[in-house]
């Protein structure tokens, strides 16, 4: 998979896939075997760890769905895009930005940040 926009869209589809077998297949398609995900609340290492992590999100927020909310920005082996998590037809519960590294057409790592960014004290 070399189209980075398609890769990002499949990544969002992974977050929205409630069927465990279908989600496992998506993860195998888009993630490197030793891929990793981290954000302020979650961490998943390897395909199994990522699958388990996404399953926990579904258990906690069963009616919510992720959506990519920006165009993809990419260069070299890096990508970034904005996203939101919401119950359909309601305001987002949370939004953020994901930064990714791609290797051999698959996600090697994703680092997520939630919006708005915390303001540092001077």
mmCIF file of N, CA and C in Angstrom, residues 37-110:
data_model
loop_
_atom_site.group_PDB
_atom_site.id
_atom_site.type_symbol
_atom_site.label_atom_id
_atom_site.label_comp_id
_atom_site.label_asym_id
_atom_site.label_seq_id
_atom_site.Cartn_x
_atom_site.Cartn_y
_atom_site.Cartn_z
ATOM 1 N N UNK A 37 1.730 2.429 18.491
ATOM 2 C CA UNK A 37 0.821 3.565 18.608
ATOM 3 C C UNK A 37 0.961 4.124 20.019
ATOM 4 N N UNK A 38 0.962 5.449 20.137
ATOM 5 C CA UNK A 38 0.967 6.080 21.459
ATOM 6 C C UNK A 38 0.241 7.417 21.375
ATOM 7 N N UNK A 39 -0.568 7.702 22.397
ATOM 8 C CA UNK A 39 -1.171 9.016 22.579
ATOM 9 C C UNK A 39 -1.195 9.272 24.083
ATOM 10 N N UNK A 40 -1.748 10.379 24.552
ATOM 11 C CA UNK A 40 -1.697 10.650 25.988
ATOM 12 C C UNK A 40 -2.405 9.616 26.869
ATOM 13 N N UNK A 41 -3.297 8.809 26.303
ATOM 14 C CA UNK A 41 -4.054 7.851 27.110
ATOM 15 C C UNK A 41 -3.817 6.395 26.740
ATOM 16 N N UNK A 42 -3.332 6.115 25.539
ATOM 17 C CA UNK A 42 -3.243 4.745 25.042
ATOM 18 C C UNK A 42 -1.858 4.438 24.507
ATOM 19 N N UNK A 43 -1.536 3.136 24.532
ATOM 20 C CA UNK A 43 -0.288 2.665 23.940
ATOM 21 C C UNK A 43 -0.529 1.249 23.447
ATOM 22 N N UNK A 44 -0.070 0.976 22.239
ATOM 23 C CA UNK A 44 -0.175 -0.367 21.685
ATOM 24 C C UNK A 44 1.080 -0.697 20.906
ATOM 25 N N UNK A 45 1.659 -1.855 21.180
ATOM 26 C CA UNK A 45 2.873 -2.288 20.492
ATOM 27 C C UNK A 45 2.609 -3.583 19.743
ATOM 28 N N UNK A 46 3.031 -3.620 18.488
ATOM 29 C CA UNK A 46 2.796 -4.787 17.648
ATOM 30 C C UNK A 46 1.339 -4.858 17.229
ATOM 31 N N UNK A 47 1.084 -5.692 16.241
ATOM 32 C CA UNK A 47 -0.288 -5.786 15.722
ATOM 33 C C UNK A 47 -1.276 -6.241 16.783
ATOM 34 N N UNK A 48 -0.885 -7.214 17.615
ATOM 35 C CA UNK A 48 -1.795 -7.691 18.660
ATOM 36 C C UNK A 48 -2.079 -6.605 19.690
ATOM 37 N N UNK A 49 -1.046 -5.858 20.075
ATOM 38 C CA UNK A 49 -1.234 -4.785 21.043
ATOM 39 C C UNK A 49 -2.116 -3.674 20.507
ATOM 40 N N UNK A 50 -1.974 -3.362 19.232
ATOM 41 C CA UNK A 50 -2.811 -2.334 18.606
ATOM 42 C C UNK A 50 -4.256 -2.813 18.536
ATOM 43 N N UNK A 51 -4.463 -4.073 18.175
ATOM 44 C CA UNK A 51 -5.813 -4.634 18.106
ATOM 45 C C UNK A 51 -6.487 -4.590 19.478
ATOM 46 N N UNK A 52 -5.767 -4.984 20.507
ATOM 47 C CA UNK A 52 -6.320 -4.987 21.861
ATOM 48 C C UNK A 52 -6.666 -3.564 22.299
ATOM 49 N N UNK A 53 -5.807 -2.622 21.979
ATOM 50 C CA UNK A 53 -6.021 -1.224 22.336
ATOM 51 C C UNK A 53 -7.291 -0.677 21.667
ATOM 52 N N UNK A 54 -7.462 -0.920 20.379
ATOM 53 C CA UNK A 54 -8.649 -0.444 19.664
ATOM 54 C C UNK A 54 -9.899 -1.112 20.234
ATOM 55 N N UNK A 55 -9.809 -2.387 20.585
ATOM 56 C CA UNK A 55 -10.935 -3.080 21.206
ATOM 57 C C UNK A 55 -11.364 -2.431 22.516
ATOM 58 N N UNK A 56 -10.394 -1.970 23.306
ATOM 59 C CA UNK A 56 -10.716 -1.274 24.562
ATOM 60 C C UNK A 56 -11.463 0.028 24.291
ATOM 61 N N UNK A 57 -11.074 0.740 23.236
ATOM 62 C CA UNK A 57 -11.768 1.985 22.882
ATOM 63 C C UNK A 57 -13.214 1.677 22.493
ATOM 64 N N UNK A 58 -13.428 0.615 21.722
ATOM 65 C CA UNK A 58 -14.801 0.234 21.349
ATOM 66 C C UNK A 58 -15.628 -0.122 22.575
ATOM 67 N N UNK A 59 -15.023 -0.816 23.538
ATOM 68 C CA UNK A 59 -15.746 -1.198 24.748
ATOM 69 C C UNK A 59 -16.165 0.034 25.550
ATOM 70 N N UNK A 60 -15.314 1.042 25.580
ATOM 71 C CA UNK A 60 -15.598 2.243 26.366
ATOM 72 C C UNK A 60 -16.522 3.219 25.636
ATOM 73 N N UNK A 61 -16.407 3.290 24.314
ATOM 74 C CA UNK A 61 -17.177 4.255 23.509
ATOM 75 C C UNK A 61 -17.870 3.543 22.343
ATOM 76 N N UNK A 62 -18.824 2.662 22.632
ATOM 77 C CA UNK A 62 -19.396 1.818 21.570
ATOM 78 C C UNK A 62 -20.188 2.567 20.503
ATOM 79 N N UNK A 63 -20.687 3.746 20.810
ATOM 80 C CA UNK A 63 -21.510 4.484 19.848
ATOM 81 C C UNK A 63 -20.743 5.573 19.106
ATOM 82 N N UNK A 64 -19.456 5.700 19.374
ATOM 83 C CA UNK A 64 -18.638 6.757 18.782
ATOM 84 C C UNK A 64 -17.958 6.278 17.506
ATOM 85 N N UNK A 65 -17.607 7.238 16.662
ATOM 86 C CA UNK A 65 -16.878 6.923 15.428
ATOM 87 C C UNK A 65 -15.805 7.981 15.194
ATOM 88 N N UNK A 66 -14.692 7.527 14.641
ATOM 89 C CA UNK A 66 -13.606 8.428 14.258
ATOM 90 C C UNK A 66 -13.837 8.927 12.839
ATOM 91 N N UNK A 67 -13.337 10.133 12.582
ATOM 92 C CA UNK A 67 -13.419 10.726 11.252
ATOM 93 C C UNK A 67 -12.154 11.542 11.015
ATOM 94 N N UNK A 68 -11.583 11.406 9.822
ATOM 95 C CA UNK A 68 -10.465 12.280 9.453
ATOM 96 C C UNK A 68 -11.056 13.632 9.098
ATOM 97 N N UNK A 69 -10.523 14.705 9.697
ATOM 98 C CA UNK A 69 -11.120 16.032 9.539
ATOM 99 C C UNK A 69 -10.225 17.015 8.796
ATOM 100 N N UNK A 70 -9.152 16.534 8.210
ATOM 101 C CA UNK A 70 -8.266 17.405 7.435
ATOM 102 C C UNK A 70 -7.727 16.628 6.248
ATOM 103 N N UNK A 71 -7.154 17.372 5.339
ATOM 104 C CA UNK A 71 -6.403 16.718 4.271
ATOM 105 C C UNK A 71 -5.162 16.080 4.883
ATOM 106 N N UNK A 72 -4.625 15.125 4.183
ATOM 107 C CA UNK A 72 -3.385 14.492 4.614
ATOM 108 C C UNK A 72 -2.218 15.382 4.211
ATOM 109 N N UNK A 73 -1.292 15.569 5.132
ATOM 110 C CA UNK A 73 -0.049 16.275 4.850
ATOM 111 C C UNK A 73 1.059 15.234 4.968
ATOM 112 N N UNK A 74 1.877 15.092 3.931
ATOM 113 C CA UNK A 74 2.896 14.040 3.948
ATOM 114 C C UNK A 74 4.142 14.471 3.195
ATOM 115 N N UNK A 75 5.258 13.944 3.639
ATOM 116 C CA UNK A 75 6.522 14.070 2.917
ATOM 117 C C UNK A 75 7.420 12.922 3.355
ATOM 118 N N UNK A 76 8.274 12.504 2.431
ATOM 119 C CA UNK A 76 9.186 11.391 2.686
ATOM 120 C C UNK A 76 8.410 10.213 3.264
ATOM 121 N N UNK A 77 8.753 9.769 4.456
ATOM 122 C CA UNK A 77 8.049 8.646 5.073
ATOM 123 C C UNK A 77 7.175 9.102 6.239
ATOM 124 N N UNK A 78 6.775 10.373 6.264
ATOM 125 C CA UNK A 78 6.003 10.957 7.366
ATOM 126 C C UNK A 78 4.641 11.431 6.874
ATOM 127 N N UNK A 79 3.654 11.354 7.779
ATOM 128 C CA UNK A 79 2.326 11.869 7.468
ATOM 129 C C UNK A 79 1.702 12.447 8.721
ATOM 130 N N UNK A 80 0.706 13.303 8.500
ATOM 131 C CA UNK A 80 -0.067 13.849 9.613
ATOM 132 C C UNK A 80 -1.455 14.219 9.111
ATOM 133 N N UNK A 81 -2.414 14.164 10.031
ATOM 134 C CA UNK A 81 -3.786 14.546 9.719
ATOM 135 C C UNK A 81 -4.545 14.762 11.016
ATOM 136 N N UNK A 82 -5.617 15.545 10.926
ATOM 137 C CA UNK A 82 -6.498 15.785 12.060
ATOM 138 C C UNK A 82 -7.647 14.788 12.028
ATOM 139 N N UNK A 83 -8.217 14.549 13.201
ATOM 140 C CA UNK A 83 -9.317 13.598 13.335
ATOM 141 C C UNK A 83 -10.235 14.057 14.465
ATOM 142 N N UNK A 84 -11.413 13.451 14.532
ATOM 143 C CA UNK A 84 -12.316 13.678 15.662
ATOM 144 C C UNK A 84 -12.995 12.363 16.018
ATOM 145 N N UNK A 85 -13.479 12.304 17.256
ATOM 146 C CA UNK A 85 -14.238 11.158 17.758
ATOM 147 C C UNK A 85 -15.559 11.695 18.275
ATOM 148 N N UNK A 86 -16.663 11.160 17.741
ATOM 149 C CA UNK A 86 -17.978 11.664 18.122
ATOM 150 C C UNK A 86 -19.033 10.591 17.927
ATOM 151 N N UNK A 87 -20.129 10.750 18.654
ATOM 152 C CA UNK A 87 -21.345 10.016 18.337
ATOM 153 C C UNK A 87 -21.871 10.664 17.061
ATOM 154 N N UNK A 88 -22.285 9.888 16.059
ATOM 155 C CA UNK A 88 -22.776 10.492 14.817
ATOM 156 C C UNK A 88 -23.834 11.569 15.076
ATOM 157 N N UNK A 89 -23.718 12.672 14.354
ATOM 158 C CA UNK A 89 -24.626 13.820 14.423
ATOM 159 C C UNK A 89 -24.553 14.587 15.742
ATOM 160 N N UNK A 90 -23.473 14.408 16.490
ATOM 161 C CA UNK A 90 -23.237 15.167 17.716
ATOM 162 C C UNK A 90 -21.860 15.819 17.633
ATOM 163 N N UNK A 91 -21.623 16.854 18.447
ATOM 164 C CA UNK A 91 -20.294 17.477 18.441
ATOM 165 C C UNK A 91 -19.225 16.477 18.885
ATOM 166 N N UNK A 92 -18.004 16.651 18.422
ATOM 167 C CA UNK A 92 -16.933 15.727 18.808
ATOM 168 C C UNK A 92 -16.692 15.718 20.314
ATOM 169 N N UNK A 93 -16.443 14.533 20.824
ATOM 170 C CA UNK A 93 -16.046 14.367 22.213
ATOM 171 C C UNK A 93 -14.588 14.792 22.385
ATOM 172 N N UNK A 94 -13.782 14.475 21.368
ATOM 173 C CA UNK A 94 -12.361 14.807 21.375
ATOM 174 C C UNK A 94 -11.902 14.914 19.926
ATOM 175 N N UNK A 95 -10.914 15.734 19.715
ATOM 176 C CA UNK A 95 -10.289 15.812 18.398
ATOM 177 C C UNK A 95 -8.790 15.885 18.607
ATOM 178 N N UNK A 96 -8.063 15.639 17.543
ATOM 179 C CA UNK A 96 -6.618 15.657 17.684
ATOM 180 C C UNK A 96 -5.914 15.584 16.352
ATOM 181 N N UNK A 97 -4.622 15.319 16.448
ATOM 182 C CA UNK A 97 -3.781 15.177 15.268
ATOM 183 C C UNK A 97 -2.894 13.961 15.469
ATOM 184 N N UNK A 98 -2.756 13.188 14.420
ATOM 185 C CA UNK A 98 -1.871 12.027 14.431
ATOM 186 C C UNK A 98 -0.706 12.280 13.494
ATOM 187 N N UNK A 99 0.470 11.892 13.955
ATOM 188 C CA UNK A 99 1.697 11.940 13.165
ATOM 189 C C UNK A 99 2.144 10.508 12.946
ATOM 190 N N UNK A 100 2.457 10.142 11.716
ATOM 191 C CA UNK A 100 2.832 8.769 11.422
ATOM 192 C C UNK A 100 4.142 8.649 10.681
ATOM 193 N N UNK A 101 4.742 7.481 10.836
ATOM 194 C CA UNK A 101 5.920 7.084 10.079
ATOM 195 C C UNK A 101 5.533 5.838 9.296
ATOM 196 N N UNK A 102 5.859 5.827 8.007
ATOM 197 C CA UNK A 102 5.514 4.724 7.117
ATOM 198 C C UNK A 102 6.798 4.015 6.696
ATOM 199 N N UNK A 103 6.752 2.684 6.703
ATOM 200 C CA UNK A 103 7.880 1.873 6.239
ATOM 201 C C UNK A 103 7.335 0.772 5.343
ATOM 202 N N UNK A 104 7.883 0.650 4.158
ATOM 203 C CA UNK A 104 7.457 -0.384 3.207
ATOM 204 C C UNK A 104 5.953 -0.355 2.963
ATOM 205 N N UNK A 105 5.371 0.855 2.908
ATOM 206 C CA UNK A 105 3.962 1.005 2.593
ATOM 207 C C UNK A 105 3.009 0.740 3.737
ATOM 208 N N UNK A 106 3.545 0.491 4.935
ATOM 209 C CA UNK A 106 2.703 0.224 6.108
ATOM 210 C C UNK A 106 3.058 1.207 7.222
ATOM 211 N N UNK A 107 2.114 1.372 8.144
ATOM 212 C CA UNK A 107 2.377 2.227 9.295
ATOM 213 C C UNK A 107 3.422 1.577 10.191
ATOM 214 N N UNK A 108 4.454 2.315 10.516
ATOM 215 C CA UNK A 108 5.466 1.865 11.467
ATOM 216 C C UNK A 108 5.155 2.420 12.853
ATOM 217 N N UNK A 109 4.697 3.668 12.887
ATOM 218 C CA UNK A 109 4.317 4.258 14.171
ATOM 219 C C UNK A 109 3.320 5.386 13.942
ATOM 220 N N UNK A 110 2.473 5.569 14.948
ATOM 221 C CA UNK A 110 1.571 6.713 15.016
ATOM 222 C C UNK A 110 1.724 7.313 16.407
#
